[in-house]
Tab-separated table of C-alpha atoms in Angstrom:
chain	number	residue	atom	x	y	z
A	1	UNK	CA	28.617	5.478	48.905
A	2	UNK	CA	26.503	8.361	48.191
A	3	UNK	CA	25.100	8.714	45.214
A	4	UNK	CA	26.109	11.339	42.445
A	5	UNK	CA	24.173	14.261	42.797
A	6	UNK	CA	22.168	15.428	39.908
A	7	UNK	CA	23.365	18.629	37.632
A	8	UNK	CA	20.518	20.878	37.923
A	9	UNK	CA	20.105	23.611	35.077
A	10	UNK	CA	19.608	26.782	35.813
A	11	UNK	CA	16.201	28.493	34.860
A	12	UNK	CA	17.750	31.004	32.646
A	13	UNK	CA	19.482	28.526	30.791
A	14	UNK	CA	16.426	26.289	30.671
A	15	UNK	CA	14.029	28.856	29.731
A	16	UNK	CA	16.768	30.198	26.742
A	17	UNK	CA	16.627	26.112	25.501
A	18	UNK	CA	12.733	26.107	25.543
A	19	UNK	CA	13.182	29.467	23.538
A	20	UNK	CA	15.206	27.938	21.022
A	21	UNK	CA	13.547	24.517	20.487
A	22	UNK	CA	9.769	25.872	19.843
A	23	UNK	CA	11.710	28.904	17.231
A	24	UNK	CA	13.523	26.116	15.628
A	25	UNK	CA	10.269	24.216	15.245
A	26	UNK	CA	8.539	27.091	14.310
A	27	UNK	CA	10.943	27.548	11.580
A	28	UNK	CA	11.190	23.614	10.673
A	29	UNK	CA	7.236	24.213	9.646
A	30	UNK	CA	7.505	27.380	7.979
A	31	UNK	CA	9.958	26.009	5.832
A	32	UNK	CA	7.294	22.999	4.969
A	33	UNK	CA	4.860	25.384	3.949
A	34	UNK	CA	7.521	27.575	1.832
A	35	UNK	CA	8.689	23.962	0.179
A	36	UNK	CA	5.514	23.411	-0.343
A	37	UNK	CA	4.166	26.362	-2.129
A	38	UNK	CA	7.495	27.048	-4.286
A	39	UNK	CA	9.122	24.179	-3.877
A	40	UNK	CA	12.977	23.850	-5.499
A	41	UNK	CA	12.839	27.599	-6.201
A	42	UNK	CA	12.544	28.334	-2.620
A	43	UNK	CA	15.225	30.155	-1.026
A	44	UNK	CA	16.957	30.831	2.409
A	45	UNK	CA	15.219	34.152	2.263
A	46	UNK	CA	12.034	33.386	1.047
A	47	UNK	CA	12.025	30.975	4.040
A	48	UNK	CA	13.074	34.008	6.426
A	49	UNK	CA	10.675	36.368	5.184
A	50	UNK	CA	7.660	33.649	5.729
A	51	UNK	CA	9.393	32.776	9.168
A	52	UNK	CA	9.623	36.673	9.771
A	53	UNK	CA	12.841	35.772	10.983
A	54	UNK	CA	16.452	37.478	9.354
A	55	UNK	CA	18.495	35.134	7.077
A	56	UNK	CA	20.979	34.866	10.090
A	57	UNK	CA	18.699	33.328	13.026
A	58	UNK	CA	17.964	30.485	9.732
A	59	UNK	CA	22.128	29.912	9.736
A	60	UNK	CA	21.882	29.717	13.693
A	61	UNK	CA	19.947	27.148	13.420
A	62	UNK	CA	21.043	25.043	10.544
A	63	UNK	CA	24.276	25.440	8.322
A	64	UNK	CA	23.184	25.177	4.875
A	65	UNK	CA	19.560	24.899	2.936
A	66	UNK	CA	20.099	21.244	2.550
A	67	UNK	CA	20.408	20.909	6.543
A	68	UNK	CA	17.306	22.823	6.741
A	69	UNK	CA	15.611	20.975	4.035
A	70	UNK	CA	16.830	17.427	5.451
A	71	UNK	CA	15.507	18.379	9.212
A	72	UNK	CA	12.491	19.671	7.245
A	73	UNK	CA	11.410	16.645	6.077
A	74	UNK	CA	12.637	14.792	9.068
A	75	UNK	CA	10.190	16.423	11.388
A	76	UNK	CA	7.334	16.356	9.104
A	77	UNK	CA	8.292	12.607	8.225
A	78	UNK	CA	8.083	12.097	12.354
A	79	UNK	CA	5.504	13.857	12.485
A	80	UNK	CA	3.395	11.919	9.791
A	81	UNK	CA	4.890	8.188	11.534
A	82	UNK	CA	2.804	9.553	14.757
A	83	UNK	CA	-0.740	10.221	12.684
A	84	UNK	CA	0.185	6.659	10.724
A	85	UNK	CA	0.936	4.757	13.875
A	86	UNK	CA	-2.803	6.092	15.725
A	87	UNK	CA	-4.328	3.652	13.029
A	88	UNK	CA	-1.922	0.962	12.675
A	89	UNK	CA	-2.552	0.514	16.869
A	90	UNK	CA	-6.701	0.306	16.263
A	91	UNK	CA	-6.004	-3.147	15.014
A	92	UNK	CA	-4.584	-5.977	17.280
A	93	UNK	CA	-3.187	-8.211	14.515
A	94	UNK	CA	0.543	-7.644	14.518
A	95	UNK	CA	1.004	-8.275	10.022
A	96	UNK	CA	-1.771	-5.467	10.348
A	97	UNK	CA	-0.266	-3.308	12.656
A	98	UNK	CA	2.689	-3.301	10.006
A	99	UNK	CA	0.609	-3.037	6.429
A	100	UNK	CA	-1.480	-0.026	7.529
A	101	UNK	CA	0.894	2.521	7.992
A	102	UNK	CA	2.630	1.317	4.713
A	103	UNK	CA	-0.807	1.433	2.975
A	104	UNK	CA	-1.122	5.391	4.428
A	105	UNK	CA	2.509	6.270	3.430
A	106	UNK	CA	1.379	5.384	-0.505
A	107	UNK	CA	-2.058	7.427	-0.050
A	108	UNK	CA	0.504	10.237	0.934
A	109	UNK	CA	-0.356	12.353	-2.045
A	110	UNK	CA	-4.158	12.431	-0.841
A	111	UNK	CA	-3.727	12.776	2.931
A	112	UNK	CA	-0.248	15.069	3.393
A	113	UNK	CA	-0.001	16.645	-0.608
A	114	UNK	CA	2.130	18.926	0.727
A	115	UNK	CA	4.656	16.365	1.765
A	116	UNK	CA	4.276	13.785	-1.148
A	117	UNK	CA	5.141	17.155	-3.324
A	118	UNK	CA	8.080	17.783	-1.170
A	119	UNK	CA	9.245	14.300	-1.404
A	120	UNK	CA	9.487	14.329	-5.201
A	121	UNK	CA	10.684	17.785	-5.201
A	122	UNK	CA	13.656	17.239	-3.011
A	123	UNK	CA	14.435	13.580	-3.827
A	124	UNK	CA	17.878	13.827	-3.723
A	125	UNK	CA	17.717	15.118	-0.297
A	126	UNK	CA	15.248	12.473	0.752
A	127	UNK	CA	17.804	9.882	-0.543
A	128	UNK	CA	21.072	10.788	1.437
A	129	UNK	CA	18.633	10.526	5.024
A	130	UNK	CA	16.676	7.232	3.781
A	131	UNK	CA	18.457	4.959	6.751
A	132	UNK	CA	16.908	7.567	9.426
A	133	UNK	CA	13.530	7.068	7.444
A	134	UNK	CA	13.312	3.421	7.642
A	135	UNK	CA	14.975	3.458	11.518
A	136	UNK	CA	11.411	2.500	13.043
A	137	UNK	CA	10.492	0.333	9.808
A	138	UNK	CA	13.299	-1.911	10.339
A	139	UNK	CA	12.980	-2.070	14.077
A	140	UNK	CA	9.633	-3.231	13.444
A	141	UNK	CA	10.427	-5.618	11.005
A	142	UNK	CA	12.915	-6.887	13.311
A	143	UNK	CA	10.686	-7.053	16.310
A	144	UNK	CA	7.847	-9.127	14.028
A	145	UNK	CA	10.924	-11.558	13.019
A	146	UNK	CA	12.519	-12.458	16.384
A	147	UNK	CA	8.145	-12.716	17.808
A	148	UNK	CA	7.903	-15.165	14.548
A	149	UNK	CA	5.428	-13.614	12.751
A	150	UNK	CA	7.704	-13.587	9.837
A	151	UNK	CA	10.435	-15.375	8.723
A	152	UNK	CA	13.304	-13.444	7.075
A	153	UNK	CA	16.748	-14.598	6.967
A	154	UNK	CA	17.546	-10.517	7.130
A	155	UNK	CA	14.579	-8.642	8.305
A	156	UNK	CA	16.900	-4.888	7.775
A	157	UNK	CA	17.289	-5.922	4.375
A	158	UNK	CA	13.774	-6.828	3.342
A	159	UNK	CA	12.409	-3.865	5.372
A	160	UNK	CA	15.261	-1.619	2.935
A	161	UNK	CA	13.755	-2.978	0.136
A	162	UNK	CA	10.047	-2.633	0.919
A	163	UNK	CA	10.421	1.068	1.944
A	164	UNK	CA	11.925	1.216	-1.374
A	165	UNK	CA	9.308	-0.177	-3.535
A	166	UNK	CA	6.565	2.229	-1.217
A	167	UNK	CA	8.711	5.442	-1.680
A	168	UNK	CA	8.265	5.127	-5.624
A	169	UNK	CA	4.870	4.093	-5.256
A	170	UNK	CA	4.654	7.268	-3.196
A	171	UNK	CA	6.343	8.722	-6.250
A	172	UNK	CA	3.890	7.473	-8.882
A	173	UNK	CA	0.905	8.167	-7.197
A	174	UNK	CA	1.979	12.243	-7.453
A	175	UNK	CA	3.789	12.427	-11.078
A	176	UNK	CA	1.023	9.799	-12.861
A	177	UNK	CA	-2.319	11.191	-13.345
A	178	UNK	CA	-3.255	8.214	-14.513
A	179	UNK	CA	-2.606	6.494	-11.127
A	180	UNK	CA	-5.135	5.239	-8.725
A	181	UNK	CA	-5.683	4.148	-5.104
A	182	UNK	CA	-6.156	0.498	-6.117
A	183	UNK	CA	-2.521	0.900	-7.526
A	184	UNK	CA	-0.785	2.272	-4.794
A	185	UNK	CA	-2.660	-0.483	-2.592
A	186	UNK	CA	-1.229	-3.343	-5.531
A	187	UNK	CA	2.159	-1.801	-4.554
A	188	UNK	CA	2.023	-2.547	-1.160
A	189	UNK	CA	0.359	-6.081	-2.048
A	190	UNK	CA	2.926	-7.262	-4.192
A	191	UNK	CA	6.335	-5.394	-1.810
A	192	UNK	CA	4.624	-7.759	1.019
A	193	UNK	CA	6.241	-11.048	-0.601
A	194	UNK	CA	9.368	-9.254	0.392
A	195	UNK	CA	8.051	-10.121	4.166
A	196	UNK	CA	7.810	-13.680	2.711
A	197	UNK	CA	3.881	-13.034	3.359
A	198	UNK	CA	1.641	-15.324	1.093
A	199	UNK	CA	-0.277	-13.690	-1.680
A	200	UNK	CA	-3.282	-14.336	-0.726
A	201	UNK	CA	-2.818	-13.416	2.551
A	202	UNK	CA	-0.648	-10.044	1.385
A	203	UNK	CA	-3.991	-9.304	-0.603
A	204	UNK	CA	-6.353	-9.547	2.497
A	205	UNK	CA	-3.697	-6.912	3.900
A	206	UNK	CA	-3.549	-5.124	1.448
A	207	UNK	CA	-6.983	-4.753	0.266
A	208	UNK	CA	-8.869	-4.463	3.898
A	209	UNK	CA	-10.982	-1.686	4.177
A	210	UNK	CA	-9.290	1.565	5.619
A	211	UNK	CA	-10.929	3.530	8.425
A	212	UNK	CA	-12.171	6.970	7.449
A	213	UNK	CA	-8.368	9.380	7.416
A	214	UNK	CA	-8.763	12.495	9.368
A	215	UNK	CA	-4.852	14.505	8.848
């Protein structure tokens, strides 16, 4: 039988979806630097105006501010996994591969402020799209469990958990001005018996020295 052919899009149509993908990115970063700057007295419009887009195109794009704030931090979240993941994959030891972006995500407020502050800011947000911020987490998790590098009896679970314990690290490190690097890194240590990971071996983890952070 011959095979189905393949839909083919036209070039108009193509070209219009390019058009609309880079403005809605474009927009998706002007609204991170708007959050960031005014943060939960930013509005719709002062998002247009910095876009130099009309209040309308923003409601083409997304229904509401909270849909625009929730892709928002999405993107930027992605977008922050990618620069995390460059120095997880440095090292070849899988435990390490999985501490080092945790140990970036609670140095957050040093290496992305502008997202640590929008984090905080927009918490309540943050909370209703937590399961698509811990999506590559807990595949991860997973992945290390089934390879036997750890030994959970529910991987998703303890992966929940430790990306909770991180996130208010993450929170502590930018409302205490008392708090330091050596406590976000004893956050990390101690979420690691989550993993069932030995303390002395979470500290070695934990505690390794971190190559130099370019953003």
């Amino acid at each position: 039988m011959p095979g189905k052919a393949k839909k083919t899009v036209p070039p108009d149509q193509g070209r219009k979806a390019a058009y609309v993908m880079r403005n809605r990115a474009a927009l998706l970063h002007s609204t991170q630097e708007v959050l960031a700057v005014k943060g939960q007295a930013a509005t719709i419009e002062d998002i247009a105006e910095h876009a130099q887009i009309a209040v309308s195109t923003v409601y083409k794009h997304f229904k509401d501010k909270d849909a625009l704030i929730s892709a928002t931090i999405l993107n930027a979240f992605a977008e922050w996994e990618a620069w995390a993941e460059s120095f997880a994959m440095q090292s070849k030891d899988p435990l390490e591969q999985l501490v080092m972006p945790m140990r970036l995500f609670v140095r957050l407020n040093k290496t992305h402020p502008h997202h640590a502050q929008t984090l905080v800011n927009y918490f309540a947000v943050v909370a209703r799209i937590v399961p698509q911020l811990q999506v590559k987490l807990i595949a991860h998790v997973t992945a290390l469990n089934k390879a036997k590098f750890l030994k959970l009896d529910d991987p998703a679970a303890a992966a929940r958990h430790f990306h909770a314990v991180i996130t208010f690290a993450v929170i502590d490190q930018v409302t205490n001005t008392k708090a330091t690097e050596k406590d976000a890194d004893e956050s990390v240590c101690a979420a690691l018996a989550l993993f069932g990971i030995p303390e002395a071996q979470a500290k070695k983890l934990a505690f390794a020295p971190l190559p130099k952070l370019n953003k």
